[in-house]
PDB file of C-alpha atoms in Angstrom:
ATOM      1  CA  MET A   1      26.697 -41.153 -14.988  1.00  0.00           C
ATOM      2  CA  ARG A   2      24.040 -43.843 -14.765  1.00  0.00           C
ATOM      3  CA  VAL A   3      25.178 -47.040 -13.048  1.00  0.00           C
ATOM      4  CA  ASP A   4      23.186 -50.267 -13.335  1.00  0.00           C
ATOM      5  CA  PHE A   5      23.679 -52.951 -10.698  1.00  0.00           C
ATOM      6  CA  LYS A   6      23.568 -56.640 -11.556  1.00  0.00           C
ATOM      7  CA  LYS A   7      23.822 -59.721  -9.351  1.00  0.00           C
ATOM      8  CA  VAL A   8      26.427 -62.038 -10.878  1.00  0.00           C
ATOM      9  CA  GLY A   9      26.486 -64.913  -8.364  1.00  0.00           C
ATOM     10  CA  ILE A  10      27.169 -65.875  -4.764  1.00  0.00           C
ATOM     11  CA  ILE A  11      30.232 -66.715  -2.707  1.00  0.00           C
ATOM     12  CA  LYS A  12      30.559 -68.308   0.711  1.00  0.00           C
ATOM     13  CA  ILE A  13      32.618 -66.821   3.524  1.00  0.00           C
ATOM     14  CA  HIS A  14      33.311 -69.430   6.209  1.00  0.00           C
ATOM     15  CA  ASN A  15      36.358 -68.856   8.376  1.00  0.00           C
ATOM     16  CA  ALA A  16      36.986 -68.114  12.037  1.00  0.00           C
ATOM     17  CA  ASP A  17      37.752 -64.418  11.614  1.00  0.00           C
ATOM     18  CA  GLY A  18      35.360 -63.610   8.765  1.00  0.00           C
ATOM     19  CA  GLN A  19      38.300 -62.596   6.611  1.00  0.00           C
ATOM     20  CA  VAL A  20      38.303 -61.848   2.913  1.00  0.00           C
ATOM     21  CA  MET A  21      41.240 -60.975   0.690  1.00  0.00           C
ATOM     22  CA  VAL A  22      40.618 -58.026  -1.601  1.00  0.00           C
ATOM     23  CA  SER A  23      43.314 -58.168  -4.230  1.00  0.00           C
ATOM     24  CA  ASP A  24      44.518 -58.029  -7.776  1.00  0.00           C
ATOM     25  CA  PRO A  25      44.296 -61.827  -8.241  1.00  0.00           C
ATOM     26  CA  SER A  26      47.557 -62.020 -10.149  1.00  0.00           C
ATOM     27  CA  PHE A  27      49.525 -61.154  -6.999  1.00  0.00           C
ATOM     28  CA  ASP A  28      50.336 -63.288  -3.960  1.00  0.00           C
ATOM     29  CA  SER A  29      48.938 -62.466  -0.535  1.00  0.00           C
ATOM     30  CA  LEU A  30      49.914 -59.294   1.253  1.00  0.00           C
ATOM     31  CA  SER A  31      51.390 -57.195  -1.502  1.00  0.00           C
ATOM     32  CA  PHE A  32      50.697 -53.572  -2.442  1.00  0.00           C
ATOM     33  CA  ALA A  33      47.820 -55.009  -4.448  1.00  0.00           C
ATOM     34  CA  SER A  34      45.908 -56.529  -1.523  1.00  0.00           C
ATOM     35  CA  THR A  35      44.238 -55.938   1.800  1.00  0.00           C
ATOM     36  CA  ILE A  36      42.510 -58.200   4.293  1.00  0.00           C
ATOM     37  CA  VAL A  37      39.082 -57.224   5.585  1.00  0.00           C
ATOM     38  CA  SER A  38      38.197 -58.989   8.856  1.00  0.00           C
ATOM     39  CA  GLY A  39      34.989 -59.455  10.799  1.00  0.00           C
ATOM     40  CA  LEU A  40      32.533 -60.290   8.029  1.00  0.00           C
ATOM     41  CA  MET A  41      29.492 -62.280   9.079  1.00  0.00           C
ATOM     42  CA  ASP A  42      29.725 -65.978   8.283  1.00  0.00           C
ATOM     43  CA  GLY A  43      27.563 -67.114   5.391  1.00  0.00           C
ATOM     44  CA  THR A  44      26.570 -66.600   1.797  1.00  0.00           C
ATOM     45  CA  TYR A  45      27.190 -63.309   0.023  1.00  0.00           C
ATOM     46  CA  ASN A  46      25.531 -61.941  -3.096  1.00  0.00           C
ATOM     47  CA  CYS A  47      28.049 -60.677  -5.647  1.00  0.00           C
ATOM     48  CA  ILE A  48      27.013 -57.558  -7.505  1.00  0.00           C
ATOM     49  CA  ILE A  49      28.685 -55.412 -10.126  1.00  0.00           C
ATOM     50  CA  GLY A  50      27.919 -51.825 -11.029  1.00  0.00           C
ATOM     51  CA  VAL A  51      28.100 -51.166 -14.762  1.00  0.00           C
ATOM     52  CA  ALA A  52      28.161 -47.852 -16.637  1.00  0.00           C
ATOM     53  CA  ASN A  53      28.712 -46.730 -20.199  1.00  0.00           C
ATOM     54  CA  LEU A  54      31.744 -44.425 -20.097  1.00  0.00           C
ATOM     55  CA  GLU A  55      32.322 -41.924 -22.849  1.00  0.00           C
ATOM     56  CA  GLY A  56      35.303 -43.039 -24.900  1.00  0.00           C
ATOM     57  CA  TRP A  57      35.592 -46.354 -23.051  1.00  0.00           C
ATOM     58  CA  GLY A  58      32.218 -48.034 -23.522  1.00  0.00           C
ATOM     59  CA  LYS A  59      30.605 -50.383 -21.030  1.00  0.00           C
ATOM     60  CA  ARG A  60      32.731 -50.808 -17.873  1.00  0.00           C
ATOM     61  CA  VAL A  61      32.469 -52.255 -14.377  1.00  0.00           C
ATOM     62  CA  THR A  62      32.489 -49.375 -11.904  1.00  0.00           C
ATOM     63  CA  LYS A  63      32.137 -51.304  -8.656  1.00  0.00           C
ATOM     64  CA  LEU A  64      32.452 -54.865  -7.286  1.00  0.00           C
ATOM     65  CA  ILE A  65      30.226 -55.520  -4.254  1.00  0.00           C
ATOM     66  CA  ILE A  66      29.533 -58.345  -1.828  1.00  0.00           C
ATOM     67  CA  VAL A  67      26.584 -58.177   0.561  1.00  0.00           C
ATOM     68  CA  HIS A  68      25.399 -60.847   3.035  1.00  0.00           C
ATOM     69  CA  GLU A  69      22.323 -62.757   1.860  1.00  0.00           C
ATOM     70  CA  ASP A  70      20.312 -61.375   4.810  1.00  0.00           C
ATOM     71  CA  LYS A  71      20.845 -57.834   3.532  1.00  0.00           C
ATOM     72  CA  ASN A  72      20.462 -56.086   0.199  1.00  0.00           C
ATOM     73  CA  ILE A  73      22.261 -53.433  -1.784  1.00  0.00           C
ATOM     74  CA  MET A  74      20.039 -50.716  -0.294  1.00  0.00           C
ATOM     75  CA  ASP A  75      21.561 -51.515   3.133  1.00  0.00           C
ATOM     76  CA  LEU A  76      24.979 -50.399   1.874  1.00  0.00           C
ATOM     77  CA  VAL A  77      24.961 -46.910   3.333  1.00  0.00           C
ATOM     78  CA  ASN A  78      27.693 -45.091   5.248  1.00  0.00           C
ATOM     79  CA  PRO A  79      30.734 -46.876   3.841  1.00  0.00           C
ATOM     80  CA  ILE A  80      33.721 -47.273   6.130  1.00  0.00           C
ATOM     81  CA  HIS A  81      36.893 -46.688   4.136  1.00  0.00           C
ATOM     82  CA  HIS A  82      39.257 -49.610   4.648  1.00  0.00           C
ATOM     83  CA  ALA A  83      42.173 -49.213   2.224  1.00  0.00           C
ATOM     84  CA  VAL A  84      43.378 -48.246  -1.209  1.00  0.00           C
ATOM     85  CA  VAL A  85      44.596 -51.298  -3.114  1.00  0.00           C
ATOM     86  CA  GLY A  86      47.020 -51.094  -6.018  1.00  0.00           C
ATOM     87  CA  VAL A  87      46.091 -52.773  -9.272  1.00  0.00           C
ATOM     88  CA  ASP A  88      48.153 -53.768 -12.252  1.00  0.00           C
ATOM     89  CA  SER A  89      45.537 -54.896 -14.727  1.00  0.00           C
ATOM     90  CA  GLY A  90      42.250 -53.351 -13.619  1.00  0.00           C
ATOM     91  CA  THR A  91      41.250 -56.744 -12.179  1.00  0.00           C
ATOM     92  CA  MET A  92      40.196 -57.253  -8.550  1.00  0.00           C
ATOM     93  CA  CYS A  93      38.881 -60.147  -6.494  1.00  0.00           C
ATOM     94  CA  ILE A  94      37.067 -60.550  -3.213  1.00  0.00           C
ATOM     95  CA  SER A  95      37.775 -64.002  -1.843  1.00  0.00           C
ATOM     96  CA  ASP A  96      37.455 -66.036   1.335  1.00  0.00           C
ATOM     97  CA  ILE A  97      40.951 -65.700   2.827  1.00  0.00           C
ATOM     98  CA  ASN A  98      41.505 -69.441   3.168  1.00  0.00           C
ATOM     99  CA  TYR A  99      40.607 -70.117  -0.456  1.00  0.00           C
ATOM    100  CA  TYR A 100      42.833 -67.282  -1.673  1.00  0.00           C
ATOM    101  CA  ASP A 101      45.805 -68.452   0.415  1.00  0.00           C
ATOM    102  CA  ARG A 102      45.391 -72.111  -0.570  1.00  0.00           C
ATOM    103  CA  TYR A 103      45.204 -71.209  -4.245  1.00  0.00           C
ATOM    104  CA  HIS A 104      48.275 -68.998  -4.172  1.00  0.00           C
ATOM    105  CA  THR A 105      50.333 -71.501  -2.128  1.00  0.00           C
ATOM    106  CA  GLY A 106      49.307 -74.458  -4.302  1.00  0.00           C
ATOM    107  CA  GLU A 107      47.367 -76.227  -1.544  1.00  0.00           C
ATOM    108  CA  VAL A 108      43.909 -75.941  -3.084  1.00  0.00           C
ATOM    109  CA  LYS A 109      42.021 -79.170  -3.841  1.00  0.00           C
ATOM    110  CA  ASN A 110      41.599 -80.060  -7.520  1.00  0.00           C
ATOM    111  CA  ARG A 111      44.444 -77.735  -8.492  1.00  0.00           C
ATOM    112  CA  GLU A 112      44.242 -78.668 -12.169  1.00  0.00           C
ATOM    113  CA  LYS A 113      40.539 -77.799 -12.293  1.00  0.00           C
ATOM    114  CA  GLU A 114      41.165 -74.534 -10.421  1.00  0.00           C
ATOM    115  CA  ASP A 115      44.075 -73.670 -12.746  1.00  0.00           C
ATOM    116  CA  ASP A 116      41.848 -74.225 -15.770  1.00  0.00           C
ATOM    117  CA  TRP A 117      39.272 -71.838 -14.282  1.00  0.00           C
ATOM    118  CA  TYR A 118      41.944 -69.293 -13.308  1.00  0.00           C
ATOM    119  CA  ASN A 119      43.631 -69.344 -16.707  1.00  0.00           C
ATOM    120  CA  LYS A 120      40.372 -69.180 -18.646  1.00  0.00           C
ATOM    121  CA  TYR A 121      38.399 -66.704 -16.584  1.00  0.00           C
ATOM    122  CA  VAL A 122      41.012 -64.611 -14.804  1.00  0.00           C
ATOM    123  CA  CYS A 123      43.979 -64.476 -17.175  1.00  0.00           C
ATOM    124  CA  GLY A 124      41.663 -64.436 -20.171  1.00  0.00           C
ATOM    125  CA  MET A 125      39.367 -61.676 -18.957  1.00  0.00           C
ATOM    126  CA  THR A 126      38.256 -59.174 -21.524  1.00  0.00           C
ATOM    127  CA  LYS A 127      38.013 -55.432 -20.978  1.00  0.00           C
ATOM    128  CA  PHE A 128      34.626 -55.877 -19.290  1.00  0.00           C
ATOM    129  CA  SER A 129      33.942 -59.087 -17.447  1.00  0.00           C
ATOM    130  CA  HIS A 130      33.457 -60.945 -14.185  1.00  0.00           C
ATOM    131  CA  THR A 131      33.569 -64.502 -12.852  1.00  0.00           C
ATOM    132  CA  VAL A 132      32.385 -66.170  -9.644  1.00  0.00           C
ATOM    133  CA  ARG A 133      33.791 -69.363  -8.171  1.00  0.00           C
ATOM    134  CA  ASN A 134      32.393 -70.729  -4.874  1.00  0.00           C
ATOM    135  CA  LYS A 135      34.484 -68.551  -2.534  1.00  0.00           C
ATOM    136  CA  CYS A 136      35.804 -65.925  -4.934  1.00  0.00           C
ATOM    137  CA  VAL A 137      34.372 -63.204  -7.167  1.00  0.00           C
ATOM    138  CA  ILE A 138      36.591 -61.454  -9.715  1.00  0.00           C
ATOM    139  CA  SER A 139      35.814 -58.522 -11.941  1.00  0.00           C
ATOM    140  CA  ARG A 140      37.669 -56.281 -14.334  1.00  0.00           C
ATOM    141  CA  SER A 141      37.025 -52.681 -15.269  1.00  0.00           C
ATOM    142  CA  GLY A 142      39.371 -52.714 -18.229  1.00  0.00           C
ATOM    143  CA  ILE A 143      40.666 -49.279 -17.272  1.00  0.00           C
ATOM    144  CA  GLY A 144      44.001 -50.504 -15.924  1.00  0.00           C
ATOM    145  CA  ASP A 145      46.611 -49.523 -13.369  1.00  0.00           C
ATOM    146  CA  GLY A 146      45.950 -47.398 -10.328  1.00  0.00           C
ATOM    147  CA  GLY A 147      44.566 -47.558  -6.831  1.00  0.00           C
ATOM    148  CA  TYR A 148      41.050 -48.674  -5.982  1.00  0.00           C
ATOM    149  CA  ASN A 149      39.146 -47.765  -2.806  1.00  0.00           C
ATOM    150  CA  VAL A 150      37.979 -50.650  -0.614  1.00  0.00           C
ATOM    151  CA  ASN A 151      35.038 -50.060   1.737  1.00  0.00           C
ATOM    152  CA  ARG A 152      33.285 -52.186   4.300  1.00  0.00           C
ATOM    153  CA  TYR A 153      29.789 -51.902   5.778  1.00  0.00           C
ATOM    154  CA  GLU A 154      28.469 -52.766   9.215  1.00  0.00           C
ATOM    155  CA  ASN A 155      25.065 -52.812  10.864  1.00  0.00           C
ATOM    156  CA  GLU A 156      23.943 -51.180  14.105  1.00  0.00           C
ATOM    157  CA  ASP A 157      25.387 -54.144  16.057  1.00  0.00           C
ATOM    158  CA  ASN A 158      28.824 -53.541  14.486  1.00  0.00           C
ATOM    159  CA  GLU A 159      28.531 -56.736  12.418  1.00  0.00           C
ATOM    160  CA  GLU A 160      30.198 -56.396   9.046  1.00  0.00           C
ATOM    161  CA  PHE A 161      27.856 -57.553   6.295  1.00  0.00           C
ATOM    162  CA  GLY A 162      29.356 -56.256   3.075  1.00  0.00           C
ATOM    163  CA  GLY A 163      32.169 -54.647   1.177  1.00  0.00           C
ATOM    164  CA  ASP A 164      32.994 -53.079  -2.142  1.00  0.00           C
ATOM    165  CA  VAL A 165      35.816 -52.109  -4.443  1.00  0.00           C
ATOM    166  CA  THR A 166      35.339 -48.915  -6.443  1.00  0.00           C
ATOM    167  CA  PHE A 167      36.937 -49.146  -9.874  1.00  0.00           C
ATOM    168  CA  ILE A 168      35.517 -45.882 -11.222  1.00  0.00           C
ATOM    169  CA  GLU A 169      34.116 -43.045  -9.091  1.00  0.00           C
ATOM    170  CA  TYR A 170      30.676 -41.870 -10.129  1.00  0.00           C
TER     171      TYR A 170
END
Protein backbone atom coordinates (compact mmCIF):
# COMPACT_ATOMS: atom_id res chain seq x y z
CA MET A 1 0.00 0.00 0.00
CA ARG A 2 1.34 3.41 -0.94
CA VAL A 3 1.19 5.99 1.85
CA ASP A 4 1.62 9.70 1.15
CA PHE A 5 2.66 11.98 4.00
CA LYS A 6 1.35 15.52 4.31
CA LYS A 7 2.16 18.27 6.81
CA VAL A 8 -1.13 19.63 8.15
CA GLY A 9 0.07 22.24 10.67
CA ILE A 10 2.05 22.80 13.84
CA ILE A 11 1.38 22.51 17.56
CA LYS A 12 3.33 23.79 20.54
CA ILE A 13 4.34 21.61 23.47
CA HIS A 14 5.31 23.75 26.46
CA ASN A 15 5.02 22.12 29.87
CA ALA A 16 7.44 21.10 32.60
CA ASP A 17 7.39 17.37 31.85
CA GLY A 18 7.04 17.50 28.07
CA GLN A 19 3.76 15.63 28.33
CA VAL A 20 1.22 15.05 25.60
CA MET A 21 -2.14 13.32 25.85
CA VAL A 22 -2.80 10.82 23.08
CA SER A 23 -6.50 10.14 23.16
CA ASP A 24 -9.85 9.72 21.52
CA PRO A 25 -10.82 13.39 22.05
CA SER A 26 -14.38 12.54 23.02
CA PHE A 27 -13.19 10.97 26.28
CA ASP A 28 -11.94 12.61 29.47
CA SER A 29 -8.36 12.19 30.65
CA LEU A 30 -7.04 8.82 31.69
CA SER A 31 -9.58 6.44 30.26
CA PHE A 32 -9.07 3.29 28.19
CA ALA A 33 -8.95 5.67 25.24
CA SER A 34 -5.88 7.64 26.34
CA THR A 35 -2.25 7.54 27.32
CA ILE A 36 0.23 10.16 28.44
CA VAL A 37 3.61 10.35 26.74
CA SER A 38 6.21 12.20 28.84
CA GLY A 39 9.62 13.65 28.10
CA LEU A 40 9.03 15.34 24.76
CA MET A 41 11.37 18.20 23.94
CA ASP A 42 9.88 21.63 24.53
CA GLY A 43 8.94 23.51 21.38
CA THR A 44 7.08 23.48 18.11
CA TYR A 45 6.06 20.23 16.45
CA ASN A 46 5.15 19.59 12.83
CA CYS A 47 1.90 17.64 12.47
CA ILE A 48 1.87 15.11 9.67
CA ILE A 49 -0.69 12.61 8.45
CA GLY A 50 -0.11 9.52 6.36
CA VAL A 51 -2.82 8.96 3.76
CA ALA A 52 -3.54 5.88 1.64
CA ASN A 53 -6.27 4.75 -0.72
CA LEU A 54 -7.69 1.56 0.81
CA GLU A 55 -9.56 -0.90 -1.34
CA GLY A 56 -13.23 -0.78 -0.42
CA TRP A 57 -12.76 2.19 1.92
CA GLY A 58 -11.24 4.91 -0.26
CA LYS A 59 -8.86 7.59 0.97
CA ARG A 60 -8.03 7.18 4.69
CA VAL A 61 -5.61 8.51 7.28
CA THR A 62 -3.22 5.71 8.22
CA LYS A 63 -1.02 7.54 10.71
CA LEU A 64 -0.96 10.75 12.81
CA ILE A 65 2.56 12.01 13.54
CA ILE A 66 4.20 14.83 15.47
CA VAL A 67 7.90 15.58 15.05
CA HIS A 68 9.93 18.41 16.64
CA GLU A 69 10.69 21.27 14.25
CA ASP A 70 14.43 20.54 14.53
CA LYS A 71 13.88 17.07 13.09
CA ASN A 72 12.06 15.66 10.09
CA ILE A 73 9.99 12.62 9.25
CA MET A 74 13.09 10.76 8.04
CA ASP A 75 14.43 10.89 11.63
CA LEU A 76 11.51 8.74 12.80
CA VAL A 77 13.31 5.41 12.86
CA ASN A 78 13.30 2.73 15.55
CA PRO A 79 9.92 3.44 17.13
CA ILE A 80 9.56 2.74 20.83
CA HIS A 81 6.15 1.20 21.47
CA HIS A 82 4.38 3.14 24.20
CA ALA A 83 0.79 1.87 24.42
CA VAL A 84 -2.30 0.67 22.64
CA VAL A 85 -5.11 3.20 22.98
CA GLY A 86 -8.77 2.30 22.59
CA VAL A 87 -10.88 4.29 20.18
CA ASP A 88 -14.60 4.64 19.80
CA SER A 89 -14.93 6.65 16.63
CA GLY A 90 -11.66 6.26 14.74
CA THR A 91 -10.66 9.74 15.94
CA MET A 92 -7.43 10.46 17.84
CA CYS A 93 -5.67 13.56 19.12
CA ILE A 94 -2.18 14.43 20.23
CA SER A 95 -2.35 17.41 22.56
CA ASP A 96 -0.25 19.33 25.05
CA ILE A 97 -1.37 17.80 28.36
CA ASN A 98 -2.25 21.12 29.96
CA TYR A 99 -4.45 22.18 27.05
CA TYR A 100 -6.20 18.80 26.99
CA ASP A 101 -6.86 18.85 30.75
CA ARG A 102 -8.06 22.46 30.76
CA TYR A 103 -10.44 21.79 27.88
CA HIS A 104 -11.93 18.68 29.44
CA THR A 105 -12.30 20.29 32.90
CA GLY A 106 -13.82 23.49 31.49
CA GLU A 107 -10.91 25.71 32.53
CA VAL A 108 -9.72 26.65 29.04
CA LYS A 109 -9.71 30.34 28.10
CA ASN A 110 -12.30 31.44 25.53
CA ARG A 111 -14.38 28.33 26.19
CA GLU A 112 -17.13 29.40 23.78
CA LYS A 113 -14.62 29.82 20.95
CA GLU A 114 -12.99 26.47 21.79
CA ASP A 115 -16.41 24.76 21.95
CA ASP A 116 -17.27 26.13 18.52
CA TRP A 117 -14.02 24.69 17.15
CA TYR A 118 -14.52 21.37 18.96
CA ASN A 119 -18.11 20.96 17.80
CA LYS A 120 -17.37 21.96 14.21
CA TYR A 121 -14.07 20.22 13.63
CA VAL A 122 -14.04 17.32 16.07
CA CYS A 123 -17.68 16.28 16.43
CA GLY A 124 -18.34 17.11 12.80
CA MET A 125 -15.39 15.23 11.33
CA THR A 126 -16.02 13.33 8.16
CA LYS A 127 -14.70 9.87 7.38
CA PHE A 128 -11.35 11.36 6.35
CA SER A 129 -10.22 14.56 7.99
CA HIS A 130 -7.90 16.36 10.38
CA THR A 131 -7.74 19.64 12.31
CA VAL A 132 -4.97 21.50 14.14
CA ARG A 133 -5.47 23.99 16.94
CA ASN A 134 -2.44 25.64 18.61
CA LYS A 135 -1.65 22.81 21.05
CA CYS A 136 -3.72 19.98 19.62
CA VAL A 137 -3.85 17.96 16.40
CA ILE A 138 -6.80 15.65 15.70
CA SER A 139 -7.31 13.22 12.88
CA ARG A 140 -9.80 10.57 11.91
CA SER A 141 -9.32 7.42 9.88
CA GLY A 142 -13.02 6.77 9.47
CA ILE A 143 -12.45 3.07 10.09
CA GLY A 144 -13.90 3.07 13.61
CA ASP A 145 -13.54 1.19 16.87
CA GLY A 146 -10.45 -0.69 17.94
CA GLY A 147 -7.03 -0.19 19.43
CA TYR A 148 -4.35 2.01 17.91
CA ASN A 149 -0.60 1.68 18.55
CA VAL A 150 1.16 4.72 20.01
CA ASN A 151 4.92 5.07 19.46
CA ARG A 152 7.49 7.57 20.58
CA TYR A 153 10.91 8.43 19.14
CA GLU A 154 14.10 9.57 20.82
CA ASN A 155 17.51 10.70 19.64
CA GLU A 156 20.95 9.43 20.66
CA ASP A 157 20.82 11.68 23.76
CA ASN A 158 17.55 10.01 24.87
CA GLU A 159 15.58 13.19 24.10
CA GLU A 160 12.10 12.42 22.84
CA PHE A 161 11.38 14.38 19.67
CA GLY A 162 8.32 12.76 18.15
CA GLY A 163 5.44 10.37 18.34
CA ASP A 164 2.80 8.72 16.22
CA VAL A 165 -0.52 6.94 16.31
CA THR A 166 -1.01 4.15 13.77
CA PHE A 167 -4.60 3.95 12.58
CA ILE A 168 -3.98 1.39 9.83
CA GLU A 169 -0.93 -0.88 9.58
CA TYR A 170 0.80 -0.81 6.22
